[in-house]
Amino acid sequence: MARIGLWGRIGIIILVLFALLIVGRLLFPLPEMPHIELAAEGVFSIFGFPITNTMLAAWLTILVLGGISYAATRKMKIVPKGLQNIVEALLGMLINFVEDTAGKDYGRKFFPVIATIFIFVIANAWLALLPGFMFIGIGEEHVPLLRGANTDINFPLALALISFVFVEYWGLRSQGFFRYVRKFFNVGGLLRGIGQLFRGKIRGGLSAILTGVIEAFAGFIEIISELVRIVSLTIRLFGNMTAGELLILMMLFLIPWVAVIPFYGLELFIGFVQALIFGALTLVFLVMAVTPREEHE
Amino acid sequence: MEGIGIAWQGLIAQLVSFAILFGLLTFLLYKPVRRILDERSNRIKESMDQAEQIKVRMAETEERVREQVEAARREGQNIVAQAGQMGERVKEEARLEARREAESIMARSRIEIDRERDEAIEELRRQFVDLAITAAEKVISETLDKEKHRRLIDEVLEEGPKGRG
């Protein structure tokens, strides 16, 4: 067989893809463009409370994770074997990651929340890649029965709120109310400056007021940045996962065969990365909240 | 907000989901795994402590064995030294014995010699007397009473040195 050059190989690949496109189109014709809905769709409702397909997916994830956990820790042995070994090793990696970042004491306290965030997000993302998600529809409108929970903005938002509350709680708890709140309402310098002005020290008072205003403004920015975290965490996860889902949907629509497989691989990777980012960011925010201000400035 | 689907029902449902999963994983996964990890690290620490103890004990035993060997060596040296001293003493005794023997032999020899010398002197005197008598006979040319003469000469000899000296 004659050697084929780089361009030759690329040409062959393109040709094969093209052939697949045509054959796939002929074998599995799609009647219409997939219906794209950003909001989660209600599958049914209980007493007027709508149950959406993403809620069902989240519950499925909980069932799967609970089942695996139960199976792995049912009969624990000091010398691990099989599933226990795998789960222990993975969890051990997570524990090390958290404790390396937050230190031994805080690591122990932060671990359950960080780990639950990470595991929930990655399990949602990976389970959503299973066949059955998105493609089993019910009802006349063919509403998908299951849809990855990460692609429902309520789920990332819920996680972001939990992350936010947890961070603020630990900030208050470790530094005390006044020390922690001073970060946001830093008006001490301003008041001192006004006091000096009243005592007749015009020059010193004015410069103190100037730095006081800057400090107060910095505190205001601190509040904004703390709140923006909720939005950024939510939108990052929601955007990435929804884009991945739509990408796979569109690829399946365009080329119904093998061509979509690399995108599944990509989505596996992105699911891991997004889970890691969400967990790691929450962890970093926590560490920043419990570290006294004088130290990290 | 409608467009991307934020809804309070969904939000609440997902918060509850998170809470459920959090509780589930805490009791089914984190606690058991944490417990087993801690237990394992404790065990490892214990066995390392034990190994340390065994090492210390072994070192002690080695030290004791070394001391015993040292003691045995010293004892052996003592024994050898004692044996040497004993040999020395035996040799000394043998030498003294030999000297005493030799001295007694020499004393006996001296007595013998003295005796023989006395005998020889006696013999010599007897012969001298005879010779003197014979000579006197010849000088006087007269046969004298031998017995009488002998007595006479003996008298002279007895007194001789005294009378002259």
CSV table of C-alpha atoms in Angstrom, one decimal:
chain,number,residue,atom,x,y,z
A,1,MET,CA,0.0,0.0,0.0
A,2,ALA,CA,1.4,3.3,-1.0
A,3,ARG,CA,1.9,5.8,1.8
A,4,ILE,CA,-0.7,8.4,2.1
A,5,GLY,CA,0.4,12.0,3.0
A,6,LEU,CA,-1.1,14.1,5.7
A,7,TRP,CA,-3.4,15.9,3.3
A,8,GLY,CA,-4.4,12.6,1.7
A,9,ARG,CA,-5.4,11.3,5.1
A,10,ILE,CA,-7.4,14.4,5.9
A,11,GLY,CA,-9.1,14.2,2.6
A,12,ILE,CA,-10.1,10.5,3.3
A,13,ILE,CA,-11.5,11.5,6.7
A,14,ILE,CA,-13.6,14.3,5.1
A,15,LEU,CA,-14.8,11.9,2.5
A,16,VAL,CA,-15.8,9.3,5.0
A,17,LEU,CA,-17.6,11.9,7.1
A,18,PHE,CA,-19.4,13.1,4.0
A,19,ALA,CA,-20.4,9.6,3.2
A,20,LEU,CA,-21.7,9.1,6.7
A,21,LEU,CA,-23.7,12.3,6.4
A,22,ILE,CA,-25.4,11.1,3.3
A,23,VAL,CA,-26.0,7.5,4.5
A,24,GLY,CA,-27.1,8.7,7.9
A,25,ARG,CA,-29.5,11.1,6.3
A,26,LEU,CA,-30.9,8.4,4.1
A,27,LEU,CA,-31.2,5.8,6.9
A,28,PHE,CA,-32.4,8.0,9.7
A,29,PRO,CA,-34.1,11.0,8.3
A,30,LEU,CA,-35.0,13.7,10.9
A,31,PRO,CA,-38.4,15.2,10.1
A,32,GLU,CA,-37.7,18.6,11.6
A,33,MET,CA,-35.1,20.7,13.4
A,34,PRO,CA,-35.0,19.7,17.1
A,35,HIS,CA,-37.1,21.9,19.3
A,36,ILE,CA,-34.9,24.0,21.5
A,37,GLU,CA,-36.2,25.1,24.8
A,38,LEU,CA,-33.9,26.8,27.3
A,39,ALA,CA,-36.3,26.5,30.2
A,40,ALA,CA,-36.9,23.2,31.8
A,41,GLU,CA,-40.2,21.8,30.7
A,42,GLY,CA,-42.8,20.4,33.1
A,43,VAL,CA,-43.5,16.8,32.6
A,44,PHE,CA,-46.5,16.6,35.0
A,45,SER,CA,-47.5,18.4,38.1
A,46,ILE,CA,-48.5,17.4,41.7
A,47,PHE,CA,-51.0,19.6,43.4
A,48,GLY,CA,-50.1,22.4,41.0
A,49,PHE,CA,-46.4,22.1,41.6
A,50,PRO,CA,-44.8,21.5,38.3
A,51,ILE,CA,-42.4,18.6,38.1
A,52,THR,CA,-39.9,19.3,35.3
A,53,ASN,CA,-37.7,16.9,33.4
A,54,THR,CA,-34.6,18.3,35.0
A,55,MET,CA,-36.0,17.6,38.5
A,56,LEU,CA,-36.5,14.0,37.4
A,57,ALA,CA,-32.9,13.9,36.2
A,58,ALA,CA,-31.6,15.3,39.5
A,59,TRP,CA,-33.6,12.7,41.4
A,60,LEU,CA,-32.2,9.9,39.1
A,61,THR,CA,-28.7,11.2,39.8
A,62,ILE,CA,-29.4,11.1,43.6
A,63,LEU,CA,-30.7,7.5,43.3
A,64,VAL,CA,-27.6,6.5,41.3
A,65,LEU,CA,-25.2,8.2,43.6
A,66,GLY,CA,-27.0,6.9,46.7
A,67,GLY,CA,-26.9,3.4,45.2
A,68,ILE,CA,-23.2,3.5,44.4
A,69,SER,CA,-22.4,4.9,47.9
A,70,TYR,CA,-24.5,2.3,49.6
A,71,ALA,CA,-22.9,-0.5,47.6
A,72,ALA,CA,-19.4,0.8,48.2
A,73,THR,CA,-19.7,1.4,51.9
A,74,ARG,CA,-22.1,-1.4,52.9
A,75,LYS,CA,-19.4,-3.8,54.0
A,76,MET,CA,-16.3,-1.8,54.5
A,77,LYS,CA,-13.0,-3.5,55.1
A,78,ILE,CA,-9.7,-2.2,56.3
A,79,VAL,CA,-8.1,-3.7,53.2
A,80,PRO,CA,-10.3,-2.3,50.4
A,81,LYS,CA,-11.3,-4.3,47.4
A,82,GLY,CA,-13.4,-3.7,44.3
A,83,LEU,CA,-15.9,-0.9,44.4
A,84,GLN,CA,-14.9,0.2,47.9
A,85,ASN,CA,-11.3,0.6,46.7
A,86,ILE,CA,-12.4,2.7,43.6
A,87,VAL,CA,-14.7,5.0,45.6
A,88,GLU,CA,-12.2,5.4,48.4
A,89,ALA,CA,-9.5,6.3,46.0
A,90,LEU,CA,-11.6,8.9,44.2
A,91,LEU,CA,-12.9,10.4,47.5
A,92,GLY,CA,-9.4,10.3,48.8
A,93,MET,CA,-8.2,12.5,45.9
A,94,LEU,CA,-11.1,14.9,46.6
A,95,ILE,CA,-10.2,15.0,50.3
A,96,ASN,CA,-6.6,15.7,49.5
A,97,PHE,CA,-7.5,18.4,47.1
A,98,VAL,CA,-9.7,20.2,49.7
A,99,GLU,CA,-7.3,19.7,52.5
A,100,ASP,CA,-4.3,20.9,50.5
A,101,THR,CA,-6.2,24.1,49.6
A,102,ALA,CA,-7.9,24.9,52.9
A,103,GLY,CA,-5.6,23.2,55.4
A,104,LYS,CA,-6.3,20.2,57.6
A,105,ASP,CA,-8.9,21.8,60.0
A,106,TYR,CA,-11.0,23.8,57.6
A,107,GLY,CA,-10.6,21.1,55.0
A,108,ARG,CA,-12.4,18.7,57.2
A,109,LYS,CA,-15.3,21.1,57.7
A,110,PHE,CA,-15.6,22.3,54.1
A,111,PHE,CA,-15.2,18.9,52.5
A,112,PRO,CA,-18.8,17.6,52.6
A,113,VAL,CA,-20.3,20.7,50.8
A,114,ILE,CA,-17.5,20.9,48.3
A,115,ALA,CA,-17.6,17.2,47.6
A,116,THR,CA,-21.4,17.2,47.2
A,117,ILE,CA,-21.2,20.1,44.8
A,118,PHE,CA,-18.5,18.4,42.7
A,119,ILE,CA,-20.1,15.0,42.7
A,120,PHE,CA,-23.6,16.4,42.0
A,121,VAL,CA,-22.5,18.5,39.0
A,122,ILE,CA,-20.2,15.8,37.5
A,123,ALA,CA,-22.8,13.1,38.0
A,124,ASN,CA,-25.6,15.3,36.4
A,125,ALA,CA,-23.3,16.0,33.5
A,126,TRP,CA,-22.2,12.5,32.8
A,127,LEU,CA,-25.6,10.9,33.3
A,128,ALA,CA,-27.1,13.4,30.9
A,129,LEU,CA,-24.9,11.8,28.2
A,130,LEU,CA,-26.6,8.5,28.6
A,131,PRO,CA,-29.0,7.5,25.8
A,132,GLY,CA,-32.5,8.1,27.0
A,133,PHE,CA,-31.9,11.6,28.1
A,134,MET,CA,-33.5,14.1,25.7
A,135,PHE,CA,-34.8,11.5,23.3
A,136,ILE,CA,-37.6,9.8,25.2
A,137,GLY,CA,-40.5,12.1,25.0
A,138,ILE,CA,-44.0,12.0,26.4
A,139,GLY,CA,-47.2,13.7,25.6
A,140,GLU,CA,-48.4,15.2,22.4
A,141,GLU,CA,-45.6,17.8,22.4
A,142,HIS,CA,-43.0,15.1,22.9
A,143,VAL,CA,-41.6,16.7,26.0
A,144,PRO,CA,-38.3,15.0,26.9
A,145,LEU,CA,-38.8,12.9,30.0
A,146,LEU,CA,-35.2,13.4,31.2
A,147,ARG,CA,-32.9,16.4,30.7
A,148,GLY,CA,-29.5,17.0,32.4
A,149,ALA,CA,-30.2,19.0,35.6
A,150,ASN,CA,-27.2,21.2,34.9
A,151,THR,CA,-29.0,22.6,31.8
A,152,ASP,CA,-31.8,23.9,34.0
A,153,ILE,CA,-30.7,27.3,35.3
A,154,ASN,CA,-32.5,26.7,38.6
A,155,PHE,CA,-30.0,24.0,39.4
A,156,PRO,CA,-26.8,26.0,39.0
A,157,LEU,CA,-28.6,28.9,40.7
A,158,ALA,CA,-29.5,26.7,43.6
A,159,LEU,CA,-25.9,25.5,43.9
A,160,ALA,CA,-24.5,29.1,43.6
A,161,LEU,CA,-26.9,30.2,46.4
A,162,ILE,CA,-25.8,27.3,48.6
A,163,SER,CA,-22.2,28.2,47.8
A,164,PHE,CA,-22.8,31.9,48.7
A,165,VAL,CA,-24.6,31.2,51.9
A,166,PHE,CA,-21.9,28.7,53.0
A,167,VAL,CA,-19.1,31.1,52.2
A,168,GLU,CA,-20.8,34.0,54.1
A,169,TYR,CA,-21.6,31.7,57.0
A,170,TRP,CA,-18.0,30.6,57.4
A,171,GLY,CA,-16.7,34.1,57.0
A,172,LEU,CA,-19.0,35.3,59.8
A,173,ARG,CA,-18.3,32.3,62.0
A,174,SER,CA,-14.5,32.3,61.7
A,175,GLN,CA,-13.9,36.0,61.9
A,176,GLY,CA,-16.8,37.2,64.0
A,177,PHE,CA,-19.6,39.5,62.9
A,178,PHE,CA,-17.9,42.9,63.2
A,179,ARG,CA,-14.6,41.9,61.8
A,180,TYR,CA,-16.2,40.2,58.8
A,181,VAL,CA,-18.7,42.9,58.1
A,182,ARG,CA,-16.1,45.7,58.3
A,183,LYS,CA,-14.8,44.3,55.0
A,184,PHE,CA,-18.0,45.6,53.3
A,185,PHE,CA,-18.9,48.7,55.3
A,186,ASN,CA,-15.5,50.3,55.7
A,187,VAL,CA,-16.5,53.8,56.9
A,188,GLY,CA,-14.1,54.1,59.9
A,189,GLY,CA,-11.6,56.2,58.0
A,190,LEU,CA,-14.4,58.5,56.8
A,191,LEU,CA,-15.8,59.1,60.3
A,192,ARG,CA,-12.3,59.8,61.7
A,193,GLY,CA,-11.8,62.3,58.9
A,194,ILE,CA,-15.0,64.1,59.7
A,195,GLY,CA,-14.1,64.2,63.4
A,196,GLN,CA,-10.8,65.8,62.6
A,197,LEU,CA,-12.5,68.4,60.5
A,198,PHE,CA,-14.7,69.4,63.4
A,199,ARG,CA,-11.7,69.7,65.6
A,200,GLY,CA,-10.3,72.2,63.2
A,201,LYS,CA,-7.6,70.2,61.5
A,202,ILE,CA,-8.7,71.1,58.0
A,203,ARG,CA,-5.8,69.6,56.0
A,204,GLY,CA,-5.5,66.3,57.9
A,205,GLY,CA,-9.3,66.0,58.0
A,206,LEU,CA,-9.7,66.5,54.3
A,207,SER,CA,-7.1,63.9,53.3
A,208,ALA,CA,-8.5,61.5,55.9
A,209,ILE,CA,-12.0,62.0,54.4
A,210,LEU,CA,-10.5,61.3,50.9
A,211,THR,CA,-9.0,58.0,51.9
A,212,GLY,CA,-12.1,57.2,53.9
A,213,VAL,CA,-14.3,57.7,50.8
A,214,ILE,CA,-12.0,55.4,48.8
A,215,GLU,CA,-12.1,52.8,51.5
A,216,ALA,CA,-15.9,52.9,51.7
A,217,PHE,CA,-16.1,52.6,47.9
A,218,ALA,CA,-13.8,49.6,48.1
A,219,GLY,CA,-16.1,48.1,50.6
A,220,PHE,CA,-19.0,48.7,48.2
A,221,ILE,CA,-17.1,47.0,45.4
A,222,GLU,CA,-16.5,44.1,47.8
A,223,ILE,CA,-20.2,43.7,48.2
A,224,ILE,CA,-20.8,43.8,44.5
A,225,SER,CA,-18.1,41.2,43.8
A,226,GLU,CA,-19.5,38.9,46.4
A,227,LEU,CA,-22.9,39.1,44.9
A,228,VAL,CA,-21.6,38.8,41.3
A,229,ARG,CA,-20.1,35.4,42.3
A,230,ILE,CA,-23.7,34.0,42.4
A,231,VAL,CA,-24.4,35.2,38.9
A,232,SER,CA,-21.0,34.1,37.5
A,233,LEU,CA,-21.2,30.6,39.1
A,234,THR,CA,-24.7,30.2,37.8
A,235,ILE,CA,-24.2,31.4,34.3
A,236,ARG,CA,-20.8,29.6,33.9
A,237,LEU,CA,-22.3,26.2,34.7
A,238,PHE,CA,-25.6,26.7,32.9
A,239,GLY,CA,-24.0,28.1,29.8
A,240,ASN,CA,-21.4,25.4,29.4
A,241,MET,CA,-23.7,22.5,30.0
A,242,THR,CA,-26.5,23.9,27.9
A,243,ALA,CA,-24.1,24.7,25.1
A,244,GLY,CA,-22.8,21.1,25.3
A,245,GLU,CA,-26.3,19.7,25.2
A,246,LEU,CA,-27.2,21.8,22.2
A,247,LEU,CA,-24.0,20.9,20.4
A,248,ILE,CA,-24.7,17.2,20.7
A,249,LEU,CA,-28.2,17.7,19.7
A,250,MET,CA,-27.2,19.7,16.6
A,251,MET,CA,-24.5,17.3,15.7
A,252,LEU,CA,-26.9,14.4,15.9
A,253,PHE,CA,-29.3,16.3,13.7
A,254,LEU,CA,-26.6,17.1,11.1
A,255,ILE,CA,-24.8,13.7,11.1
A,256,PRO,CA,-26.8,11.1,12.9
A,257,TRP,CA,-23.9,8.6,13.0
A,258,VAL,CA,-20.4,8.2,14.4
A,259,ALA,CA,-19.4,11.8,14.0
A,260,VAL,CA,-21.0,12.8,17.3
A,261,ILE,CA,-18.7,10.5,19.4
A,262,PRO,CA,-15.9,13.0,19.7
A,263,PHE,CA,-18.4,15.5,21.1
A,264,TYR,CA,-19.5,13.0,23.7
A,265,GLY,CA,-15.8,12.7,24.7
A,266,LEU,CA,-15.6,16.5,24.8
A,267,GLU,CA,-18.7,16.7,27.0
A,268,LEU,CA,-17.3,14.1,29.4
A,269,PHE,CA,-14.3,16.3,29.8
A,270,ILE,CA,-16.3,19.5,30.1
A,271,GLY,CA,-18.6,17.9,32.7
A,272,PHE,CA,-15.5,17.1,34.8
A,273,VAL,CA,-14.0,20.6,34.3
A,274,GLN,CA,-17.2,22.4,35.2
A,275,ALA,CA,-17.7,20.3,38.4
A,276,LEU,CA,-14.1,21.0,39.3
A,277,ILE,CA,-14.4,24.7,38.7
A,278,PHE,CA,-17.6,25.0,40.7
A,279,GLY,CA,-16.1,23.1,43.6
A,280,ALA,CA,-12.7,24.7,43.5
A,281,LEU,CA,-14.2,28.3,43.2
A,282,THR,CA,-16.4,27.7,46.2
A,283,LEU,CA,-13.4,26.3,48.1
A,284,VAL,CA,-11.3,29.3,47.2
A,285,PHE,CA,-14.1,31.7,48.2
A,286,LEU,CA,-14.3,29.8,51.5
A,287,VAL,CA,-10.6,30.1,52.1
A,288,MET,CA,-10.7,33.8,51.3
A,289,ALA,CA,-13.6,34.3,53.7
A,290,VAL,CA,-12.0,32.5,56.7
A,291,THR,CA,-8.6,34.2,56.1
A,292,PRO,CA,-8.2,37.4,58.2
A,293,ARG,CA,-8.0,40.4,55.9
A,294,GLU,CA,-4.7,41.7,57.2
A,295,GLU,CA,-3.0,38.5,56.1
A,296,HIS,CA,-3.9,38.3,52.4
A,297,GLU,CA,-3.4,42.0,51.6
B,1,MET,CA,-36.2,35.7,33.4
B,2,GLU,CA,-39.0,33.6,31.8
B,3,GLY,CA,-36.8,33.0,28.7
B,4,ILE,CA,-34.0,31.1,30.5
B,5,GLY,CA,-36.4,29.5,32.8
B,6,ILE,CA,-35.8,30.8,36.3
B,7,ALA,CA,-38.7,29.6,38.4
B,8,TRP,CA,-39.1,29.5,42.2
B,9,GLN,CA,-40.6,26.0,42.1
B,10,GLY,CA,-37.6,24.7,40.2
B,11,LEU,CA,-35.2,26.6,42.5
B,12,ILE,CA,-36.8,25.1,45.6
B,13,ALA,CA,-36.9,21.7,44.2
B,14,GLN,CA,-33.2,21.8,43.3
B,15,LEU,CA,-32.3,23.2,46.7
B,16,VAL,CA,-34.2,20.3,48.3
B,17,SER,CA,-32.5,17.9,45.9
B,18,PHE,CA,-29.1,19.2,47.0
B,19,ALA,CA,-30.0,18.9,50.6
B,20,ILE,CA,-31.2,15.3,50.1
B,21,LEU,CA,-28.0,14.4,48.2
B,22,PHE,CA,-25.9,16.1,50.8
B,23,GLY,CA,-27.5,14.1,53.6
B,24,LEU,CA,-27.4,10.9,51.7
B,25,LEU,CA,-23.7,11.2,50.8
B,26,THR,CA,-22.8,12.4,54.2
B,27,PHE,CA,-24.2,9.2,55.8
B,28,LEU,CA,-23.5,6.7,53.1
B,29,LEU,CA,-20.2,8.0,51.7
B,30,TYR,CA,-18.3,10.7,53.6
B,31,LYS,CA,-18.6,9.4,57.1
B,32,PRO,CA,-17.9,5.7,56.4
B,33,VAL,CA,-15.0,6.5,54.1
B,34,ARG,CA,-13.6,9.1,56.5
B,35,ARG,CA,-13.9,6.5,59.3
B,36,ILE,CA,-12.2,3.8,57.4
B,37,LEU,CA,-9.4,6.2,56.2
B,38,ASP,CA,-8.8,7.4,59.8
B,39,GLU,CA,-8.8,3.8,61.0
B,40,ARG,CA,-6.4,2.7,58.4
B,41,SER,CA,-4.0,5.6,59.1
B,42,ASN,CA,-4.2,4.8,62.8
B,43,ARG,CA,-3.4,1.2,62.1
B,44,ILE,CA,-0.5,2.2,60.0
B,45,LYS,CA,0.8,4.5,62.7
B,46,GLU,CA,0.4,1.7,65.3
B,47,SER,CA,2.3,-0.8,63.2
B,48,MET,CA,5.0,1.7,62.6
B,49,ASP,CA,5.2,2.4,66.3
B,50,GLN,CA,5.4,-1.3,66.9
B,51,ALA,CA,8.2,-1.7,64.3
B,52,GLU,CA,10.0,1.1,66.1
B,53,GLN,CA,9.6,-0.7,69.4
B,54,ILE,CA,10.9,-3.9,67.9
B,55,LYS,CA,13.9,-2.1,66.5
B,56,VAL,CA,14.7,-0.6,69.9
B,57,ARG,CA,14.3,-4.0,71.6
B,58,MET,CA,16.5,-5.6,69.0
B,59,ALA,CA,19.1,-3.0,69.6
B,60,GLU,CA,19.0,-3.7,73.3
B,61,THR,CA,19.3,-7.4,72.8
B,62,GLU,CA,22.2,-6.9,70.5
B,63,GLU,CA,23.9,-4.7,73.1
B,64,ARG,CA,23.3,-7.4,75.7
B,65,VAL,CA,24.8,-10.1,73.5
B,66,ARG,CA,27.7,-7.9,72.8
B,67,GLU,CA,28.3,-7.4,76.5
B,68,GLN,CA,28.1,-11.1,77.2
B,69,VAL,CA,30.6,-11.8,74.4
B,70,GLU,CA,32.8,-9.2,75.9
B,71,ALA,CA,32.5,-10.7,79.4
B,72,ALA,CA,33.3,-14.1,78.0
B,73,ARG,CA,36.4,-12.8,76.3
B,74,ARG,CA,37.6,-11.1,79.5
B,75,GLU,CA,37.0,-14.4,81.4
B,76,GLY,CA,39.0,-16.3,78.8
B,77,GLN,CA,41.8,-13.9,79.0
B,78,ASN,CA,41.8,-14.2,82.8
B,79,ILE,CA,42.0,-18.0,82.6
B,80,VAL,CA,44.9,-17.8,80.2
B,81,ALA,CA,46.7,-15.4,82.4
B,82,GLN,CA,46.1,-17.6,85.5
B,83,ALA,CA,47.4,-20.6,83.6
B,84,GLY,CA,50.5,-18.7,82.6
B,85,GLN,CA,51.1,-17.7,86.2
B,86,MET,CA,50.6,-21.2,87.4
B,87,GLY,CA,53.1,-22.5,84.9
B,88,GLU,CA,55.6,-19.9,86.0
B,89,ARG,CA,55.2,-21.0,89.6
B,90,VAL,CA,55.6,-24.7,88.7
B,91,LYS,CA,58.7,-23.9,86.8
B,92,GLU,CA,60.1,-21.9,89.7
B,93,GLU,CA,59.4,-24.7,92.1
B,94,ALA,CA,61.1,-27.2,89.8
B,95,ARG,CA,64.1,-25.0,89.6
B,96,LEU,CA,64.3,-24.7,93.4
B,97,GLU,CA,63.9,-28.4,93.8
B,98,ALA,CA,66.7,-29.0,91.3
B,99,ARG,CA,69.0,-26.6,93.1
B,100,ARG,CA,68.3,-28.3,96.5
B,101,GLU,CA,69.0,-31.6,94.9
B,102,ALA,CA,72.2,-30.4,93.4
B,103,GLU,CA,73.3,-28.9,96.7
B,104,SER,CA,72.7,-32.1,98.6
B,105,ILE,CA,74.6,-34.0,96.0
B,106,MET,CA,77.5,-31.6,96.3
B,107,ALA,CA,77.4,-31.9,100.2
B,108,ARG,CA,77.5,-35.7,100.0
B,109,SER,CA,80.4,-35.5,97.5
B,110,ARG,CA,82.3,-33.3,99.8
B,111,ILE,CA,82.0,-35.7,102.7
B,112,GLU,CA,83.1,-38.5,100.5
B,113,ILE,CA,86.1,-36.6,99.4
B,114,ASP,CA,87.0,-35.7,102.9
B,115,ARG,CA,86.8,-39.3,103.9
B,116,GLU,CA,89.0,-40.5,101.1
B,117,ARG,CA,91.5,-37.8,101.8
B,118,ASP,CA,91.7,-38.9,105.4
B,119,GLU,CA,92.2,-42.5,104.4
B,120,ALA,CA,94.9,-41.5,101.9
B,121,ILE,CA,96.7,-39.5,104.7
B,122,GLU,CA,96.4,-42.5,107.0
B,123,GLU,CA,97.8,-44.7,104.4
B,124,LEU,CA,100.6,-42.4,103.6
B,125,ARG,CA,101.6,-42.1,107.2
B,126,ARG,CA,101.6,-45.9,107.6
B,127,GLN,CA,103.9,-46.3,104.6
B,128,PHE,CA,106.1,-43.4,105.8
B,129,VAL,CA,106.5,-45.2,109.2
B,130,ASP,CA,107.5,-48.4,107.6
B,131,LEU,CA,109.9,-46.5,105.3
B,132,ALA,CA,111.3,-44.7,108.3
B,133,ILE,CA,111.9,-47.9,110.2
B,134,THR,CA,113.5,-49.5,107.2
B,135,ALA,CA,115.8,-46.5,106.8
B,136,ALA,CA,116.7,-46.5,110.5
B,137,GLU,CA,117.6,-50.1,110.5
B,138,LYS,CA,119.9,-49.5,107.6
B,139,VAL,CA,121.5,-46.5,109.3
B,140,ILE,CA,122.1,-48.2,112.6
B,141,SER,CA,122.8,-51.6,111.0
B,142,GLU,CA,121.6,-53.3,114.0
B,143,THR,CA,118.6,-55.5,114.4
B,144,LEU,CA,116.4,-53.8,116.8
B,145,ASP,CA,113.3,-54.9,118.4
B,146,LYS,CA,110.8,-54.0,115.8
B,147,GLU,CA,107.9,-53.6,118.2
B,148,LYS,CA,109.8,-51.4,120.5
B,149,HIS,CA,110.9,-49.2,117.7
B,150,ARG,CA,107.5,-48.8,116.3
B,151,ARG,CA,106.2,-47.7,119.6
B,152,LEU,CA,109.0,-45.2,119.9
B,153,ILE,CA,108.5,-43.7,116.5
B,154,ASP,CA,104.8,-43.4,117.1
B,155,GLU,CA,105.5,-41.6,120.2
B,156,VAL,CA,107.8,-39.2,118.4
B,157,LEU,CA,105.3,-38.7,115.6
B,158,GLU,CA,102.6,-38.0,118.2
B,159,GLU,CA,104.6,-35.5,120.0
B,160,GLY,CA,106.6,-34.4,117.0
B,161,PRO,CA,104.8,-31.4,115.8
B,162,LYS,CA,104.1,-30.3,119.4
B,163,GLY,CA,107.7,-30.7,120.6
B,164,ARG,CA,109.1,-28.9,117.6
B,165,GLY,CA,106.5,-26.3,117.3
